Amino acid sequence: MKRDFILGLILVCVFLIMGMGMWQIVSERGTEVGTTRVSVVASFYPLAFLADEIGKEKIAVKNLTPVGVEPHEYEPTARDMVEIQQAKLLILNGENFEGWVKKVKSELKNVLVVEAAKDLMIENDVHVWLSPELAKQEARVILSGLVQIDPLNRDYYMENEKLLENKLEKMTVDFRNGLSNCTHQEIIVSHGAFGYLAREFGLKQVAISGISPDEEPSMKQLTEVAQFARKNNVKYIFFERLISPKLAETIAEEVGAKTLVLDPIEGIDNNDIAVGKNYLTIMEDNLANLRTALECR
């Protein structure tokens, strides 16, 4: 009896050890139900959103840029660097948007780095994600990265990415229909983030500052923007949530216009998250505000 008990105990231990070995093999190749999620780090919110839509419960996504911080100004902390180095995948926008990467690239030898917008930019404009069509192409780059680090779940990621593409295609249709019959086509914005959106849907963007919100406009530029607003009977000046609305408010007061939010979605705050807002719903809000400002029917 005692001998049988000992033999049974030995067999249980053998099976447990074999199981642990198989678990380790699976972990090295990818994820399965019950295993640790694949660690993914994205440089800022839109990329984190796209990755999360594709990876869902198979991945754990970290958005590096803190709530309320403008991603143009972000620099990683020591804790951020630890999380980046422990990740399987780092998703960047690319083309110098994340200037800090050059300083740490040598430390990322075991991390797959993908640049979602690298081949999509025109004239150094980094704001690719504000075009639904280009956001779809960014999603494909992210999909490729996820499949490389976790090939076991290739079909799962591909299925989710296709669902995301469908949502982005619907958004394109909504914008095209919503902006097809408008009195105005001119938008005055805080900084030049909406060039791709304007190009895709036939709008004319005039920026108070440059492509980066850090660029301070001269008095001459402010005067020219005000003159443009008067000449084109612009009734709304757009501002953003992550940068001061002061310049937009000043020009609006000067020309007798009102102000509205046009969100470049460079970040999202906890209040938005609490009420279920995300990239897709904020783009819907942007469309609604554009229709108001441009007097669309």
Backbone as numpy.savetxt, mean C-alpha at the origin, in Angstrom:
# Nx Ny Nz CAx CAy CAz Cx Cy Cz
3.75 -57.39 31.12 2.92 -56.19 31.12 3.78 -54.94 31.12
4.78 -54.96 32.07 5.67 -53.81 32.18 6.47 -53.64 30.89
6.91 -54.81 30.33 7.69 -54.77 29.09 6.87 -54.18 27.95
5.58 -54.60 27.86 4.70 -54.07 26.81 4.52 -52.57 26.96
4.39 -52.13 28.21 4.21 -50.69 28.47 5.42 -49.90 28.00
6.63 -50.42 28.33 7.87 -49.73 27.94 8.00 -49.70 26.42
7.67 -50.84 25.77 7.74 -50.90 24.31 6.78 -49.90 23.68
5.57 -49.81 24.25 4.59 -48.84 23.73 5.07 -47.42 23.88
5.69 -47.14 25.02 6.20 -45.79 25.29 7.30 -45.43 24.30
8.17 -46.40 24.01 9.26 -46.17 23.04 8.68 -45.85 21.66
7.65 -46.61 21.25 7.03 -46.38 19.94 6.41 -44.99 19.86
5.74 -44.58 20.94 5.15 -43.23 20.98 6.22 -42.18 20.79
7.36 -42.33 21.48 8.46 -41.37 21.38 9.01 -41.32 19.96
9.15 -42.52 19.34 9.65 -42.57 17.96 8.74 -41.80 17.02
7.42 -42.03 17.15 6.47 -41.34 16.28 6.49 -39.83 16.51
6.64 -39.43 17.78 6.72 -38.00 18.08 7.93 -37.37 17.44
9.07 -38.05 17.52 10.30 -37.52 16.92 10.16 -37.43 15.41
9.58 -38.49 14.80 9.36 -38.46 13.35 8.44 -37.32 12.96
7.40 -37.11 13.77 6.47 -36.02 13.49 7.13 -34.68 13.55
8.02 -34.51 14.56 8.74 -33.24 14.68 9.63 -33.01 13.48
10.24 -34.10 12.99 11.10 -33.97 11.81 10.30 -33.56 10.59
9.13 -34.20 10.40 8.27 -33.84 9.28 7.81 -32.40 9.39
7.48 -31.95 10.62 7.04 -30.56 10.85 8.13 -29.59 10.41
9.40 -29.94 10.75 10.50 -29.07 10.38 10.65 -29.01 8.88
10.53 -30.15 8.19 10.64 -30.18 6.74 9.56 -29.31 6.11
8.32 -29.44 6.57 7.23 -28.63 6.04 7.49 -27.16 6.27
8.01 -26.82 7.47 8.26 -25.43 7.79 9.30 -24.82 6.86
10.28 -25.64 6.45 11.31 -25.14 5.55 10.77 -24.94 4.14
9.79 -25.74 3.75 9.26 -25.65 2.39 8.11 -24.68 2.26
7.37 -24.46 3.34 6.20 -23.59 3.24 5.35 -23.72 4.48
4.08 -23.30 4.38 3.20 -23.37 5.54 2.04 -24.30 5.26
1.56 -24.96 6.31 0.35 -25.74 6.23 -0.54 -25.33 7.39
-1.77 -25.81 7.40 -2.69 -25.48 8.47 -2.08 -25.88 9.81
-2.06 -24.94 10.76 -1.51 -25.22 12.07 -0.07 -24.81 12.24
0.64 -24.46 11.16 2.02 -24.04 11.28 2.09 -22.53 11.46
3.29 -22.04 11.78 3.50 -20.62 11.95 3.31 -19.90 10.63
2.67 -18.74 10.68 2.47 -17.96 9.47 3.81 -17.46 8.91
3.87 -17.31 7.61 5.06 -16.76 6.97 5.17 -15.28 7.32
6.34 -14.86 7.75 6.55 -13.47 8.16 6.85 -12.60 6.95
6.02 -11.57 6.76 6.15 -10.63 5.64 6.18 -9.21 6.19
7.10 -8.41 5.68 7.19 -7.01 6.08 6.98 -6.14 4.85
6.11 -5.13 4.97 5.86 -4.17 3.89 6.27 -2.79 4.35
6.81 -1.99 3.45 7.36 -0.69 3.85 6.30 0.30 4.26
5.09 0.18 3.69 4.01 1.09 4.10 2.66 0.49 3.74
1.57 1.19 4.12 0.24 0.59 4.18 -0.27 -0.03 2.88
-0.28 0.65 1.73 -0.88 0.02 0.55 -0.27 -1.33 0.21
1.05 -1.45 0.36 1.70 -2.72 0.07 1.32 -3.78 1.09
1.20 -3.37 2.36 0.76 -4.31 3.40 -0.65 -4.79 3.12
-1.52 -3.89 2.66 -2.90 -4.27 2.35 -2.93 -5.30 1.22
-2.21 -5.02 0.13 -2.21 -5.94 -1.00 -1.68 -7.31 -0.60
-0.59 -7.31 0.19 -0.02 -8.59 0.64 -1.01 -9.36 1.50
-1.68 -8.66 2.40 -2.62 -9.30 3.31 -3.82 -9.88 2.55
-4.26 -9.19 1.51 -5.37 -9.70 0.70 -4.98 -11.00 -0.02
-3.72 -11.11 -0.39 -3.26 -12.30 -1.12 -2.91 -13.44 -0.16
-2.23 -13.10 0.93 -1.75 -14.13 1.85 -2.74 -14.56 2.90
-3.60 -13.63 3.32 -4.61 -13.89 4.35 -4.01 -14.65 5.54
-4.65 -15.76 5.95 -4.22 -16.42 7.19 -2.91 -17.20 7.05
-2.36 -17.28 5.83 -1.09 -17.99 5.66 0.12 -17.12 6.00
-0.09 -15.79 6.09 1.04 -14.91 6.34 0.74 -13.97 7.51
1.79 -13.42 8.08 1.67 -12.36 9.09 2.37 -11.14 8.53
1.61 -10.08 8.26 2.15 -8.89 7.60 2.42 -7.79 8.62
3.59 -7.23 8.54 3.97 -6.09 9.37 4.09 -4.86 8.47
3.32 -3.81 8.78 3.45 -2.52 8.10 4.48 -1.69 8.86
5.61 -1.42 8.22 6.70 -0.75 8.92 6.38 0.69 9.32
5.66 1.42 8.47 5.42 2.83 8.75 4.36 2.98 9.83
4.68 3.61 10.96 3.73 3.72 12.06 2.51 4.57 11.70
1.44 4.39 12.45 0.22 5.17 12.26 0.54 6.66 12.40
0.05 7.45 11.43 0.22 8.89 11.49 1.53 9.40 10.94
2.42 8.49 10.51 3.72 8.90 9.97 3.66 8.90 8.45
4.18 9.96 7.84 4.26 10.07 6.38 5.38 9.14 5.91
5.09 8.18 5.00 6.11 7.20 4.62 7.33 7.80 3.93
7.16 8.99 3.32 8.32 9.66 2.75 9.35 9.98 3.83
8.90 10.12 5.08 9.76 10.55 6.18 10.21 9.38 7.07
9.73 8.18 6.80 9.98 7.05 7.69 11.44 6.60 7.67
11.97 6.28 8.84 13.28 5.63 8.99 13.08 4.47 9.97
13.60 3.28 9.66 13.38 2.13 10.54 14.10 2.27 11.88
13.43 1.82 12.93 14.04 1.77 14.25 14.85 0.48 14.38
15.57 0.35 15.49 16.34 -0.88 15.74 15.40 -2.09 15.81
14.24 -1.89 16.42 13.26 -2.98 16.51 12.73 -3.34 15.13
12.49 -2.33 14.29 12.05 -2.59 12.92 13.08 -3.44 12.18
14.35 -3.11 12.36 15.41 -3.83 11.67 15.44 -5.30 12.08
15.19 -5.58 13.34 15.13 -6.97 13.80 13.99 -7.70 13.08
12.83 -7.05 12.99 11.68 -7.68 12.33 11.94 -7.89 10.84
12.61 -6.93 10.21 12.94 -7.07 8.79 13.87 -8.26 8.58
14.90 -8.37 9.41 15.88 -9.44 9.27 15.29 -10.82 9.56
14.24 -10.87 10.36 13.60 -12.14 10.69 12.51 -12.52 9.68
12.18 -11.61 8.79 11.10 -11.86 7.82 11.59 -12.75 6.68
10.65 -13.40 6.03 10.95 -14.16 4.81 10.90 -13.27 3.58
10.03 -12.24 3.64 9.79 -11.38 2.47 9.69 -9.93 2.91
10.41 -9.05 2.20 10.31 -7.61 2.40 9.75 -7.00 1.12
8.62 -6.30 1.24 7.97 -5.70 0.07 8.21 -4.19 0.09
8.85 -3.70 -0.96 9.13 -2.27 -1.11 8.34 -1.71 -2.28
8.18 -0.40 -2.29 7.62 0.27 -3.46 8.68 0.32 -4.56
9.88 0.79 -4.18 11.01 0.81 -5.12 11.37 2.19 -5.60
12.44 2.22 -6.43 12.91 3.47 -7.05 13.12 4.58 -6.03
13.86 4.26 -4.99 14.28 5.27 -4.00 13.16 5.80 -3.10
11.94 5.26 -3.18 10.90 5.68 -2.24 11.33 5.34 -0.82
11.92 4.17 -0.68 12.45 3.75 0.62 13.96 3.97 0.63
14.37 5.23 0.81 15.79 5.56 0.76 16.62 4.85 1.81
15.99 4.47 2.91 16.70 3.81 4.02 17.22 2.42 3.66
16.66 1.82 2.61 17.03 0.44 2.27 18.51 0.34 1.89
19.02 1.36 1.23 20.42 1.33 0.79 21.38 1.13 1.97
21.01 1.67 3.12 21.88 1.58 4.30 21.89 0.17 4.91
20.84 -0.59 4.67 20.70 -1.89 5.37 20.70 -3.09 4.43
20.86 -2.83 3.13 20.72 -3.91 2.15 21.68 -5.07 2.42
22.88 -4.77 2.88 23.87 -5.82 3.13 23.46 -6.75 4.27
22.50 -6.31 5.10 22.06 -7.11 6.24 20.84 -7.97 5.90
20.41 -7.96 4.65 19.17 -8.65 4.27 19.44 -9.86 3.39
20.54 -10.55 3.63 20.94 -11.66 2.77 19.96 -12.82 2.79
19.26 -13.01 3.89 18.33 -14.14 4.01 16.87 -13.73 3.83
16.66 -12.51 3.34 15.31 -11.99 3.14 15.09 -11.76 1.65
14.01 -12.29 1.11 13.66 -12.00 -0.28 13.08 -10.59 -0.35
13.66 -9.75 -1.20 13.21 -8.37 -1.34 12.57 -8.20 -2.71
11.32 -7.70 -2.74 10.66 -7.40 -4.01 10.28 -5.93 -4.03
10.40 -5.33 -5.21 10.01 -3.93 -5.42 8.77 -3.91 -6.29
7.63 -3.67 -5.67 6.34 -3.86 -6.34 6.13 -2.89 -7.50
6.71 -1.69 -7.42 6.45 -0.67 -8.45 7.67 -0.37 -9.31
8.71 -1.18 -9.20 9.99 -0.86 -9.83 9.87 -0.55 -11.31
9.12 -1.34 -12.05 9.03 -1.17 -13.50 7.77 -0.44 -13.94
7.08 0.20 -13.00 5.80 0.84 -13.32 5.85 2.36 -13.27
6.92 2.92 -12.74 6.96 4.36 -12.47 7.29 5.18 -13.71
6.72 6.38 -13.75 6.99 7.35 -14.80 7.51 8.62 -14.15
8.66 9.11 -14.62 9.21 10.39 -14.17 9.35 10.45 -12.64
9.84 9.37 -12.04 10.12 9.32 -10.60 8.89 9.51 -9.71
7.70 9.37 -10.27 6.47 9.46 -9.46 6.25 8.10 -8.80
6.30 8.09 -7.48 6.25 6.81 -6.74 4.84 6.34 -6.43
3.82 7.15 -6.69 2.47 6.91 -6.17 1.66 5.97 -7.06
2.27 4.85 -7.40 1.68 3.89 -8.33 0.38 3.30 -7.81
0.29 3.07 -6.52 -0.85 2.38 -5.91 -2.17 3.13 -6.07
-2.12 4.42 -6.44 -3.36 5.19 -6.59 -4.03 4.98 -7.94
-3.40 4.23 -8.81 -4.04 3.76 -10.04 -4.50 2.33 -9.81
-5.80 2.05 -9.89 -6.26 0.67 -9.69 -5.59 -0.32 -10.64
-5.36 0.11 -11.87 -4.73 -0.77 -12.85 -3.29 -1.09 -12.45
-2.55 -0.08 -12.00 -1.17 -0.32 -11.60 -1.09 -1.05 -10.26
-2.06 -0.81 -9.39 -2.12 -1.56 -8.12 -2.28 -3.06 -8.41
-3.02 -3.36 -9.46 -3.20 -4.75 -9.87 -1.86 -5.37 -10.28
-1.05 -4.59 -10.98 0.27 -5.09 -11.38 1.20 -5.23 -10.18
1.07 -4.33 -9.21 1.84 -4.47 -7.98 1.46 -5.77 -7.26
0.18 -6.08 -7.25 -0.29 -7.31 -6.60 0.35 -8.54 -7.22
0.56 -8.51 -8.53 1.18 -9.66 -9.21 2.63 -9.84 -8.77
3.33 -8.73 -8.57 4.71 -8.80 -8.09 4.75 -9.39 -6.68
3.82 -8.95 -5.84 3.75 -9.48 -4.47 3.40 -10.96 -4.49
2.48 -11.35 -5.35 2.14 -12.77 -5.51 3.38 -13.59 -5.84
4.17 -13.10 -6.77 5.39 -13.81 -7.17 6.32 -14.00 -5.98
6.46 -12.96 -5.15 7.30 -13.06 -3.97 6.79 -14.09 -2.98
5.48 -14.10 -2.74 4.90 -15.06 -1.80 5.07 -16.50 -2.29
4.91 -16.70 -3.58 5.06 -18.05 -4.13 6.51 -18.53 -4.00
7.46 -17.61 -4.16 8.87 -17.99 -4.02 9.21 -18.44 -2.61
8.67 -17.75 -1.60 9.03 -18.11 -0.22 8.15 -19.21 0.35
7.00 -19.46 -0.29 6.05 -20.45 0.25 5.37 -21.20 -0.89
6.14 -21.99 -1.66 5.57 -22.65 -2.85 4.46 -23.64 -2.55
4.41 -24.18 -1.34 3.34 -25.13 -1.01 1.96 -24.52 -1.16
1.86 -23.21 -0.92 0.56 -22.54 -0.95 0.36 -21.70 -2.21
1.05 -22.08 -3.26 0.97 -21.34 -4.53 -0.47 -21.17 -5.01
-1.23 -22.25 -5.06 -2.60 -22.18 -5.57 -3.48 -21.29 -4.69
-3.26 -21.36 -3.39 -4.02 -20.53 -2.45 -3.76 -19.05 -2.71
-2.49 -18.70 -2.85 -2.14 -17.30 -3.11 -2.67 -16.83 -4.47
-2.58 -17.69 -5.46 -3.05 -17.32 -6.80 -4.56 -17.08 -6.81
-5.28 -17.90 -6.09 -6.74 -17.73 -6.01 -7.10 -16.41 -5.34
-6.43 -16.09 -4.24 -6.71 -14.83 -3.53 -6.30 -13.62 -4.36
-5.18 -13.74 -5.07 -4.73 -12.62 -5.90 -5.73 -12.36 -7.02
-6.31 -13.41 -7.57 -7.32 -13.23 -8.62 -8.54 -12.51 -8.07
-8.97 -12.86 -6.86 -10.10 -12.16 -6.23 -9.77 -10.69 -6.02
-8.53 -10.40 -5.63 -8.10 -9.01 -5.45 -8.11 -8.27 -6.78
-7.63 -8.92 -7.82 -7.65 -8.28 -9.15 -9.09 -7.95 -9.56
-10.02 -8.83 -9.26 -11.42 -8.57 -9.60 -11.93 -7.31 -8.90
-11.54 -7.14 -7.63 -11.95 -5.94 -6.88 -11.35 -4.68 -7.49
-10.08 -4.77 -7.90 -9.41 -3.61 -8.49 -9.98 -3.29 -9.87
-10.36 -4.32 -10.61 -10.99 -4.10 -11.92 -12.35 -3.43 -11.76
-13.10 -3.84 -10.74 -14.38 -3.19 -10.45 -14.17 -1.73 -10.08
-13.11 -1.46 -9.31 -12.80 -0.09 -8.93 -12.50 0.76 -10.17
-11.76 0.20 -11.11 -11.48 0.91 -12.36 -12.77 1.29 -13.07
-13.68 0.34 -13.16 -14.98 0.59 -13.81 -15.75 1.67 -13.06
-15.76 1.60 -11.73 -16.47 2.60 -10.92 -15.91 4.00 -11.14
-14.59 4.12 -11.16 -13.96 5.43 -11.40 -14.27 5.93 -12.81
-14.15 5.04 -13.78 -14.38 5.46 -15.16 -15.82 5.92 -15.35
-16.77 5.18 -14.81 -18.18 5.58 -14.92 -18.47 6.82 -14.09
-17.90 6.87 -12.89 -18.18 7.97 -11.98 -17.61 9.30 -12.43
-16.55 9.26 -13.23 -15.89 10.50 -13.67 -16.08 10.76 -15.16
-17.03 10.08 -15.76 -17.20 10.19 -17.22 -17.99 11.42 -17.65
-18.76 12.00 -16.74 -19.63 13.13 -17.12 -19.54 14.21 -16.05
-18.45 14.98 -16.10 -18.17 15.98 -15.07 -18.02 17.36 -15.70
-18.39 18.39 -14.94 -18.24 19.77 -15.41 -16.77 20.16 -15.49
-15.97 19.70 -14.54 -14.55 20.06 -14.48 -13.67 18.81 -14.57
-12.43 19.01 -14.96 -11.43 17.93 -14.97 -10.19 18.30 -14.14
-10.15 19.50 -13.59 -8.96 19.99 -12.91 -9.05 19.73 -11.40
-7.98 19.17 -10.84 -7.93 18.96 -9.40 -6.67 19.64 -8.85
-6.84 20.41 -7.79 -5.71 21.03 -7.08 -5.50 20.24 -5.79
-4.30 19.69 -5.65 -4.01 18.76 -4.55 -2.80 19.25 -3.74
-2.67 18.74 -2.52 -1.59 19.16 -1.63 -0.21 18.83 -2.20
-0.01 17.59 -2.64 1.24 17.26 -3.32 0.93 16.32 -4.48
1.88 16.22 -5.39 1.59 15.56 -6.66 1.51 14.06 -6.60
0.58 13.55 -5.81 0.45 12.10 -5.62 -0.50 11.45 -6.61
-1.26 12.25 -7.35 -2.39 11.68 -8.10 -2.17 11.70 -9.62
-0.91 11.73 -10.03 -0.61 11.77 -11.46 -1.10 10.55 -12.21
-0.90 9.35 -11.65 -1.34 8.13 -12.33 -2.87 8.06 -12.36
-3.50 8.42 -11.26 -4.96 8.43 -11.20 -5.51 9.42 -12.22
-4.92 10.61 -12.28 -5.37 11.63 -13.23 -5.20 11.16 -14.66
-4.06 10.56 -14.95 -3.78 10.08 -16.30 -4.77 8.98 -16.70
-5.07 8.11 -15.77 -5.94 6.97 -16.08 -7.38 7.39 -16.35
-7.82 8.49 -15.69 -9.24 8.86 -15.80 -9.46 10.25 -16.37
-8.47 10.77 -17.10 -8.66 11.99 -17.86 -8.76 13.26 -17.05
-8.06 13.34 -15.92 -8.07 14.53 -15.08 -6.77 15.30 -15.25
-6.78 16.56 -14.82 -5.57 17.39 -14.83 -5.21 17.72 -13.39
-4.06 17.24 -12.94 -3.60 17.47 -11.58 -2.72 18.71 -11.50
-3.01 19.58 -10.54 -2.13 20.71 -10.22 -1.77 20.57 -8.74
-0.47 20.46 -8.45 -0.01 20.22 -7.08 0.50 21.50 -6.44
0.12 21.72 -5.18 0.61 22.87 -4.44 2.10 22.70 -4.16
2.51 21.51 -3.74 3.94 21.19 -3.62 4.27 20.14 -4.68
5.48 19.58 -4.64 5.91 18.66 -5.68 5.44 17.24 -5.46
6.18 16.29 -6.04 5.84 14.87 -5.89 6.00 14.43 -4.45
6.94 15.06 -3.73 7.10 14.78 -2.30 6.44 15.87 -1.49
5.71 15.52 -0.42 5.07 16.54 0.43 6.08 17.38 1.19
7.35 16.95 1.20 8.39 17.72 1.90 8.81 18.96 1.11
8.49 19.00 -0.17 8.88 20.13 -1.00 8.02 21.35 -0.66
8.67 22.41 -0.21 7.94 23.64 0.14 7.73 24.48 -1.11
6.49 24.84 -1.43 6.25 25.68 -2.61 6.70 27.11 -2.37
7.17 27.75 -3.44 7.55 29.16 -3.34 6.31 30.04 -3.41
6.48 31.31 -3.09 5.36 32.25 -3.20 4.87 32.33 -4.65
5.81 32.25 -5.59 5.45 32.27 -7.02 4.56 31.08 -7.36
4.92 29.89 -6.86 4.11 28.70 -7.13 2.71 28.83 -6.53
2.63 29.34 -5.32 1.32 29.51 -4.67 0.45 30.49 -5.45
1.08 31.56 -5.94 0.34 32.54 -6.74 -0.18 31.91 -8.03
0.66 31.09 -8.66 0.26 30.43 -9.91 -0.89 29.45 -9.68
-0.84 28.73 -8.56 -1.93 27.80 -8.23 -3.23 28.56 -8.02
-3.16 29.67 -7.30 -4.36 30.49 -7.06 -4.91 31.04 -8.37
-4.03 31.48 -9.25 -4.47 31.98 -10.56 -5.13 30.88 -11.38
-4.55 29.68 -11.32 -5.14 28.54 -12.03 -6.53 28.24 -11.49
-6.68 28.28 -10.18 -7.98 28.00 -9.56 -9.03 29.00 -10.02
-8.66 30.27 -10.05 -9.63 31.29 -10.49 -9.98 31.11 -11.97
-8.97 30.91 -12.79 -9.18 30.80 -14.24 -10.09 29.62 -14.58
-9.95 28.51 -13.85 -10.71 27.29 -14.15 -11.92 27.09 -13.24
-12.24 28.14 -12.47 -13.41 28.10 -11.59 -13.40 26.87 -10.68
-12.23 26.60 -10.12 -12.08 25.45 -9.21 -12.79 25.76 -7.90
-13.68 24.88 -7.50 -14.51 25.14 -6.32 -14.05 24.40 -5.07
-13.13 23.45 -5.24 -12.62 22.69 -4.10 -11.10 22.53 -4.22
-10.42 22.73 -3.10 -8.99 22.46 -3.01 -8.83 21.22 -2.12
-8.11 20.24 -2.63 -7.97 18.99 -1.88 -6.79 19.04 -0.91
-6.99 18.44 0.26 -5.90 18.30 1.23 -5.81 16.85 1.68
-4.74 16.53 2.42 -4.49 15.17 2.89 -4.54 15.11 4.40
-4.69 13.90 4.91 -4.80 13.75 6.37 -3.45 13.68 7.07
-2.41 13.22 6.38 -1.12 13.03 7.04 -0.22 14.26 6.99
-0.61 15.28 6.24 0.18 16.51 6.22 -0.74 17.69 6.52
-0.14 18.80 6.92 -0.92 19.97 7.33 -1.79 20.48 6.18
-3.06 20.81 6.47 -3.95 21.35 5.43 -3.80 22.86 5.24
-2.84 23.46 5.92 -2.74 24.92 5.97 -2.64 25.56 4.58
-1.77 25.03 3.72 -1.61 25.62 2.39 -2.89 25.49 1.57
-3.52 24.32 1.64 -4.78 24.12 0.91 -5.84 25.08 1.41
-5.91 25.26 2.72 -6.90 26.17 3.30 -6.62 27.62 2.91
-5.34 27.98 2.86 -4.97 29.35 2.48 -5.39 29.67 1.06
-5.10 28.74 0.14 -5.47 28.96 -1.26 -6.99 28.95 -1.41
-7.66 28.04 -0.72 -9.12 27.99 -0.79 -9.73 29.31 -0.34
-9.21 29.85 0.75 -9.73 31.14 1.25 -9.44 32.26 0.26
-8.27 32.21 -0.36 -7.86 33.24 -1.32 -8.78 33.28 -2.54
-9.22 32.11 -3.02 -9.99 32.05 -4.26 -11.48 31.80 -4.02
-11.89 31.73 -2.76 -13.30 31.51 -2.45 -13.76 30.08 -2.68
-12.86 29.12 -2.49 -13.20 27.71 -2.68 -13.37 27.02 -1.32
-13.81 25.77 -1.36 -13.92 24.95 -0.16 -12.79 23.91 -0.18
-12.67 23.16 0.90 -11.66 22.10 0.95 -12.33 20.74 1.12
-11.67 19.73 0.57 -12.11 18.34 0.68 -10.88 17.45 0.80
-11.06 16.28 1.39 -9.96 15.32 1.48 -9.85 14.52 0.18
-8.63 14.41 -0.32 -8.31 13.43 -1.36 -7.11 12.66 -0.81
-7.35 11.45 -0.41 -6.38 10.69 0.40 -5.42 9.91 -0.48
-4.11 10.17 -0.38 -3.14 9.37 -1.13 -2.89 8.00 -0.52
-3.55 7.72 0.58 -3.51 6.40 1.24 -2.08 5.96 1.53
-1.27 6.89 1.95 0.10 6.54 2.33 0.15 5.94 3.73
-0.96 6.06 4.44 -1.07 5.47 5.77 -2.53 5.37 6.16
-2.78 4.70 7.26 -4.15 4.55 7.76 -4.07 4.62 9.28
-5.07 5.23 9.92 -5.00 5.36 11.38 -5.91 4.34 12.07
-5.77 4.28 13.38 -6.51 3.27 14.15 -8.02 3.48 14.09
-8.46 4.74 13.99 -9.89 5.01 13.88 -10.46 4.42 12.59
-9.71 4.56 11.50 -10.13 3.97 10.23 -10.23 2.46 10.34
-9.21 1.87 10.92 -9.19 0.41 11.07 -10.37 -0.07 11.91
-10.68 0.69 12.98 -11.76 0.31 13.90 -13.12 0.28 13.22
-13.32 1.16 12.23 -14.61 1.21 11.54 -14.59 0.43 10.22
-13.53 -0.35 10.00 -13.49 -1.23 8.85 -13.00 -0.62 7.56
-12.36 0.55 7.64 -11.85 1.16 6.42 -10.57 0.47 5.97
-10.34 0.48 4.67 -9.11 -0.07 4.11 -8.83 0.62 2.78
-7.82 0.15 2.09 -7.45 0.76 0.80 -8.65 0.89 -0.14
-9.44 -0.16 -0.26 -10.56 -0.16 -1.20 -11.64 0.84 -0.80
-11.99 0.89 0.47 -13.05 1.81 0.91 -12.58 3.26 0.86
-11.29 3.50 1.12 -10.77 4.87 1.04 -10.75 5.33 -0.41
-10.44 4.43 -1.33 -10.52 4.80 -2.75 -11.96 5.13 -3.14
-12.93 4.43 -2.57 -14.34 4.78 -2.82 -14.65 6.18 -2.30
-14.11 6.51 -1.11 -14.29 7.86 -0.57 -13.65 8.90 -1.49
-12.48 8.59 -2.01 -11.82 9.50 -2.95 -12.68 9.75 -4.17
-13.28 8.69 -4.70 -14.15 8.84 -5.87 -15.33 9.74 -5.55
-15.95 9.53 -4.39 -17.10 10.35 -4.00 -16.70 11.83 -3.90
-15.54 12.12 -3.32 -15.10 13.51 -3.18 -14.70 14.11 -4.52
-14.12 13.32 -5.39 -13.83 13.80 -6.74 -15.11 14.16 -7.48
-16.12 13.32 -7.36 -17.39 13.60 -8.03 -18.02 14.89 -7.51
-17.90 15.13 -6.21 -18.41 16.38 -5.64 -17.65 17.58 -6.19
-16.32 17.50 -6.14 -15.49 18.64 -6.54 -15.59 18.94 -8.03
-15.72 17.91 -8.84 -15.74 18.08 -10.29 -17.15 18.23 -10.85
-18.13 18.23 -9.96 -19.54 18.38 -10.34 -19.92 17.35 -11.40
-19.76 16.08 -11.02 -20.07 14.98 -11.93 -21.54 14.58 -11.81
-22.07 14.11 -12.90 -23.48 13.71 -12.93 -23.60 12.20 -13.14
